[in-house]
Amino acid sequence: MKKTFIEALHGRLYLDGGAGTTFLSLGLSDPHPELYPLTHPDIVRSFHRAFLEAGSTCILTDTFGCNAKKADLSRYTLTEIITAAVDIALACAKDFDGYVLYDCGPTGGLMEPNGKMTFEEAYDLFAEQAKIVAGLPVDGVVIETVSDLQEMRAAYLAFRENTDKPILCSMTFEKSGHTFTGASVESFALTMQSLGADAIGINCGSGPKDMLANAKKLTACAHVPVFIEPNAGLPRFEGGKTIYDTDAEEFSDVMLDIALSGVNILGGCCGTTPEYIKKTVQKTADLPVAIRQNYPDAICSHSRVADFSKKSLVIGERVNPTGKPLLKQAIAEDDHGYILSVCMAEIQEGADVLDINLGMAGCNETEKLPAAVRKLQGVADLPLSIDTAKAEALEKTVRITCGRCLINSVNGSKSSMDAVFPIAKKYGCYVVALCLDEGGIPEDADGRMVIARRILEEGKKYGIDPSRFLFDPLTMAVSVDARNGLITLETLRRLKQELGVKTTLGLSNISFGLPSRQIINATFYQMALEAGASSAIINPVLKPGFTKEAHDLLLGLDPSCERYIASVKDVVVTETKSEKDIVYAITHGLTGEAMEAVKAKTTKDNYATVIDEDVIGGLNKLGALYAEGKVFLPQLIAGSETAKAVLEYIKSTFIPEGGKSKATVVLATVKGDVHDIGKNIVKAVVGNYGYRIIDLGKDVSTEAVLDAVEKYHPEVVGLSALMTTTLDSMSETTAAVRAKYPDVIVMVGGAVVTAEYAAGIGALYSKDAREMAEILERRFS
């Protein structure tokens, strides 16, 4: 019983030889040879039969140039041309129990950025053929003689999305191992296998001797069947006709070496006649077929491979607009030159991969992200990490990203996995997986490991192998919690030891709110590498480093950060401490001394003065030092907590139940955002100025905010967002509050929020907790 073509692909198969050169040798010179099945059917029929008789088990239809850009459609329709070619091939193959492959060549146009043809235009040309082929009983499709990897991707996707036929992909490489557009053998193999090609190969370009080295490169990174179709050597014009310098004997000798290198499908291209195939079959038919299981652990661009098995990779983080006004301006103005300059600098500084994130207020990522990537691929040859949480932008960008890219990122929430996994499956991408879900970031390694296992299990349902994940254990600021560095490192080790997966981390969060952040980051990078990190999303100029003070800080041995800060900066709060001074205690976060001082100083007659002069005065001084960069986030939080303890004592001791507050403020981190550090700081600082705080938490819907306004009648609603992907939620909630409660002030803030964005949605802006307190004090004091 005849095997299915997919089954046959994994055995020894023989393709046919050079169609174009054969037709020329017979005196046919029509510039559109794809018309021969209609104009010279007997010659096409004899061509197919000659190769089948020589031992070819697969023949290719005479359709190499059948696209609307190349084919002459003035006499016939494309359907007529393709159908005629397929019918002849099927009739011939039937007599030999052979297989028929639809032959698809390149468009003949030059793809952007080298030429003017867009990815979409190329796709449409191939899709037109594919829709016709879908209704014909061919056994498969071979896309061959392509020199541009992006054109190969367009062709493959056109046939994959419009047919259910097996697809074989072949490119033409120079002796150097690259096509003339720069694509490498390894990148071709990785890219097309990740997309799901049923076989990969090399054809044309040169003779078998020159092709042997490239064949070995291909088999070294192939886990699908491999086919090779060399020319009959190099052509020369002699005696009024073209001849080739490699005869059938020499050709078949080298094809034996090619078969021994692990190639299981053999054929010929330009200049090869049935005699070439016959001798190749005689010398290779009895060879065992190699079983390939080469799965390179790598991503790639069109020309360069980033291999996780060879070193810990550096993923350049600088194309991210957060905190970068020049980059924000470039994104807003579509200044791709500036964006490219940032990328080129990262390449020169040693990045292995470029992370591309254009998420900011007012940015239409669905349009801007793919546009930037199109431009970038023309000058930068590193693999890309596509960094967006907008599914439509992700799909559009990954689709036109040449090579095998990295998606940044997915998390353990169902909505995230439902959005990202279909894209990762279809395009074969690697994926950064964050150890968080709808509930936010777990406080310990156990919780993060639970999420990692869930992501792996869900990924398996989509056929995404665990090797394609880079798990990010998540890095939180050590200034907020002294345990954060330890938790991240523990999770990093357990991900490697218990799950055997690759890891990455955006480690710069670790130093948030502290001075000389590079010192902490470099030390943490060193510790992460020692814990087994497969990669890191960092500034490429950062090198692993170590200082004892930063090391102790990251191990939780300096919980107040005092020793570290003293090691990198002169002590700036130099006033002399007076005995039981509340202001001094607040600026230094000394809760115990503050409580002693307030108890000694406060009475029922002066408690209001103590609040105004000592507590608010201390907070104001602390805020001023923070604004000047003389104290940092740990001191700000510690001082706020000290002030909170003092106020709670005064309220419980001297202020009657139900005492009046200055105003009520509803705080919320907007829908979709699970980060609440900024909101919590606002809560700690602003609450101490005498404002009633209603904290709705994180990932809060518009409806929940409206319900809270109706219930608590606040004067102010404060909304926070840290992720660019949740700015739409902030805009929606602001509009809803202003429409229903026009007298309520809406204030917005967060790392990705700007004054311009706030003005655009009709909200007040505060860059941090201190500024929000100042704004409220001007309005309500």
Short mmCIF file of C-alpha atoms in Angstrom, two decimals, residues 403-576:
data_model
loop_
_atom_site.label_atom_id
_atom_site.label_comp_id
_atom_site.label_asym_id
_atom_site.label_seq_id
_atom_site.Cartn_x
_atom_site.Cartn_y
_atom_site.Cartn_z
CA GLY A 403 13.50 34.96 11.83
CA ARG A 404 12.39 33.31 15.05
CA CYS A 405 11.57 35.95 17.61
CA LEU A 406 10.93 36.16 21.34
CA ILE A 407 7.56 37.29 22.69
CA ASN A 408 7.72 39.43 25.81
CA SER A 409 5.53 38.33 27.54
CA VAL A 410 2.85 36.00 28.88
CA ASN A 411 1.72 35.51 32.47
CA GLY A 412 -0.29 32.90 34.33
CA SER A 413 -3.67 34.55 33.87
CA LYS A 414 -6.06 32.78 31.52
CA SER A 415 -6.63 35.92 29.48
CA SER A 416 -2.90 36.38 28.89
CA MET A 417 -2.30 32.77 27.89
CA ASP A 418 -5.38 32.72 25.65
CA ALA A 419 -4.06 35.79 23.83
CA VAL A 420 -0.37 34.89 23.54
CA PHE A 421 -0.20 31.12 23.11
CA PRO A 422 -2.01 30.92 19.74
CA ILE A 423 0.46 33.46 18.34
CA ALA A 424 3.46 31.67 19.83
CA LYS A 425 2.22 28.35 18.45
CA LYS A 426 1.53 29.63 14.94
CA TYR A 427 4.83 31.43 14.51
CA GLY A 428 7.00 29.14 16.63
CA CYS A 429 8.18 31.91 18.96
CA TYR A 430 10.00 31.65 22.25
CA VAL A 431 8.11 33.30 25.10
CA VAL A 432 9.08 35.21 28.24
CA ALA A 433 6.78 33.86 30.97
CA LEU A 434 6.17 36.01 34.03
CA CYS A 435 5.52 34.31 37.36
CA LEU A 436 2.39 36.30 38.11
CA ASP A 437 -1.32 35.98 37.39
CA GLU A 438 -4.65 37.68 38.11
CA GLY A 439 -3.74 37.79 41.76
CA GLY A 440 -0.54 39.70 41.15
CA ILE A 441 2.98 38.65 42.08
CA PRO A 442 3.13 35.95 44.77
CA GLU A 443 5.06 36.96 47.84
CA ASP A 444 7.23 33.86 47.89
CA ALA A 445 8.98 31.40 45.58
CA ASP A 446 6.36 28.68 46.19
CA GLY A 447 3.61 30.84 44.75
CA ARG A 448 5.68 31.78 41.72
CA MET A 449 6.54 28.14 41.05
CA VAL A 450 2.85 27.25 41.06
CA ILE A 451 2.24 29.80 38.32
CA ALA A 452 5.25 28.57 36.32
CA ARG A 453 3.90 25.01 36.38
CA ARG A 454 0.48 26.25 35.28
CA ILE A 455 2.00 28.10 32.33
CA LEU A 456 3.93 25.00 31.28
CA GLU A 457 0.82 22.82 31.45
CA GLU A 458 -1.24 25.27 29.42
CA GLY A 459 1.59 25.63 26.94
CA LYS A 460 1.60 21.88 26.33
CA LYS A 461 -2.03 22.08 25.21
CA TYR A 462 -0.87 24.35 22.41
CA GLY A 463 2.12 22.17 21.57
CA ILE A 464 4.58 24.69 22.99
CA ASP A 465 7.56 22.77 24.31
CA PRO A 466 8.94 23.80 27.73
CA SER A 467 12.25 24.60 26.04
CA ARG A 468 10.62 27.61 24.35
CA PHE A 469 9.87 29.40 27.63
CA LEU A 470 12.10 31.88 29.43
CA PHE A 471 10.64 32.16 32.90
CA ASP A 472 11.03 35.47 34.68
CA PRO A 473 10.87 34.94 38.46
CA LEU A 474 10.17 38.69 38.73
CA THR A 475 12.35 41.23 40.42
CA MET A 476 10.83 43.60 42.97
CA ALA A 477 12.54 46.51 44.65
CA VAL A 478 14.76 45.58 47.58
CA SER A 479 14.10 49.08 48.90
CA VAL A 480 10.48 48.09 49.46
CA ASP A 481 11.14 44.68 51.00
CA ALA A 482 14.58 43.46 51.99
CA ARG A 483 13.58 39.88 51.05
CA ASN A 484 12.85 40.66 47.40
CA GLY A 485 16.33 39.85 46.10
CA LEU A 486 16.40 36.54 47.95
CA ILE A 487 12.94 35.55 46.73
CA THR A 488 13.90 36.23 43.13
CA LEU A 489 17.15 34.26 43.39
CA GLU A 490 15.42 31.34 45.10
CA THR A 491 12.78 31.20 42.39
CA LEU A 492 15.48 31.42 39.74
CA ARG A 493 17.29 28.40 41.18
CA ARG A 494 14.12 26.37 41.59
CA LEU A 495 12.96 27.07 38.04
CA LYS A 496 16.19 25.59 36.78
CA GLN A 497 16.48 22.71 39.25
CA GLU A 498 12.86 21.60 39.53
CA LEU A 499 11.49 22.41 36.08
CA GLY A 500 14.65 22.45 33.99
CA VAL A 501 13.52 25.57 32.13
CA LYS A 502 15.39 28.61 30.88
CA THR A 503 15.14 31.85 32.80
CA THR A 504 15.45 35.56 32.31
CA LEU A 505 14.83 38.63 34.44
CA GLY A 506 14.36 42.33 34.05
CA LEU A 507 16.67 42.95 36.94
CA SER A 508 16.77 46.76 37.09
CA ASN A 509 13.63 46.80 39.25
CA ILE A 510 15.76 45.51 42.10
CA SER A 511 17.41 48.91 42.64
CA PHE A 512 14.33 51.10 42.33
CA GLY A 513 14.40 54.07 44.72
CA LEU A 514 18.09 53.74 45.62
CA PRO A 515 21.19 55.73 44.62
CA SER A 516 23.94 54.40 42.32
CA ARG A 517 21.57 51.82 40.89
CA GLN A 518 24.17 50.40 38.50
CA ILE A 519 26.15 49.06 41.45
CA ILE A 520 23.16 47.13 42.76
CA ASN A 521 22.16 45.99 39.28
CA ALA A 522 25.64 44.72 38.45
CA THR A 523 25.92 42.86 41.74
CA PHE A 524 22.47 41.34 41.29
CA TYR A 525 23.35 40.37 37.72
CA GLN A 526 26.38 38.49 39.03
CA MET A 527 24.24 36.73 41.63
CA ALA A 528 21.60 35.87 39.02
CA LEU A 529 24.20 34.32 36.72
CA GLU A 530 25.50 32.24 39.62
CA ALA A 531 21.91 31.12 40.25
CA GLY A 532 21.69 29.91 36.65
CA ALA A 533 20.00 32.72 34.69
CA SER A 534 19.82 31.88 30.98
CA SER A 535 19.51 35.53 30.03
CA ALA A 536 18.79 38.97 31.40
CA ILE A 537 16.86 41.94 30.05
CA ILE A 538 19.33 44.69 30.80
CA ASN A 539 21.25 47.64 29.47
CA PRO A 540 24.05 45.94 27.46
CA VAL A 541 26.71 48.16 29.02
CA LEU A 542 25.98 46.56 32.40
CA LYS A 543 28.60 43.98 33.27
CA PRO A 544 28.44 41.48 36.13
CA GLY A 545 30.01 43.05 39.20
CA PHE A 546 30.18 42.84 42.95
CA THR A 547 30.36 45.07 45.99
CA LYS A 548 30.05 43.78 49.52
CA GLU A 549 27.53 46.43 50.53
CA ALA A 550 25.26 45.73 47.53
CA HIS A 551 25.65 41.99 48.09
CA ASP A 552 24.58 42.31 51.74
CA LEU A 553 21.68 44.52 50.68
CA LEU A 554 20.46 41.91 48.19
CA LEU A 555 20.79 39.13 50.75
CA GLY A 556 18.50 41.04 53.10
CA LEU A 557 21.31 41.81 55.55
CA ASP A 558 20.79 45.58 55.30
CA PRO A 559 17.00 45.88 55.64
CA SER A 560 17.00 49.66 56.06
CA CYS A 561 19.46 50.11 53.14
CA GLU A 562 21.48 52.41 55.38
CA ARG A 563 24.85 50.71 55.00
CA TYR A 564 24.53 50.57 51.25
CA ILE A 565 23.47 54.20 50.92
CA ALA A 566 26.32 55.28 53.19
CA SER A 567 28.77 53.36 50.99
CA VAL A 568 27.80 55.23 47.82
CA LYS A 569 26.76 58.65 49.03
CA ASP A 570 27.69 61.08 51.75
CA VAL A 571 25.19 61.32 54.54
CA VAL A 572 23.02 64.25 53.56
CA VAL A 573 20.65 64.59 56.50
CA THR A 574 23.16 66.17 58.86
CA GLU A 575 21.08 68.13 61.30
CA THR A 576 21.73 67.38 64.94
#
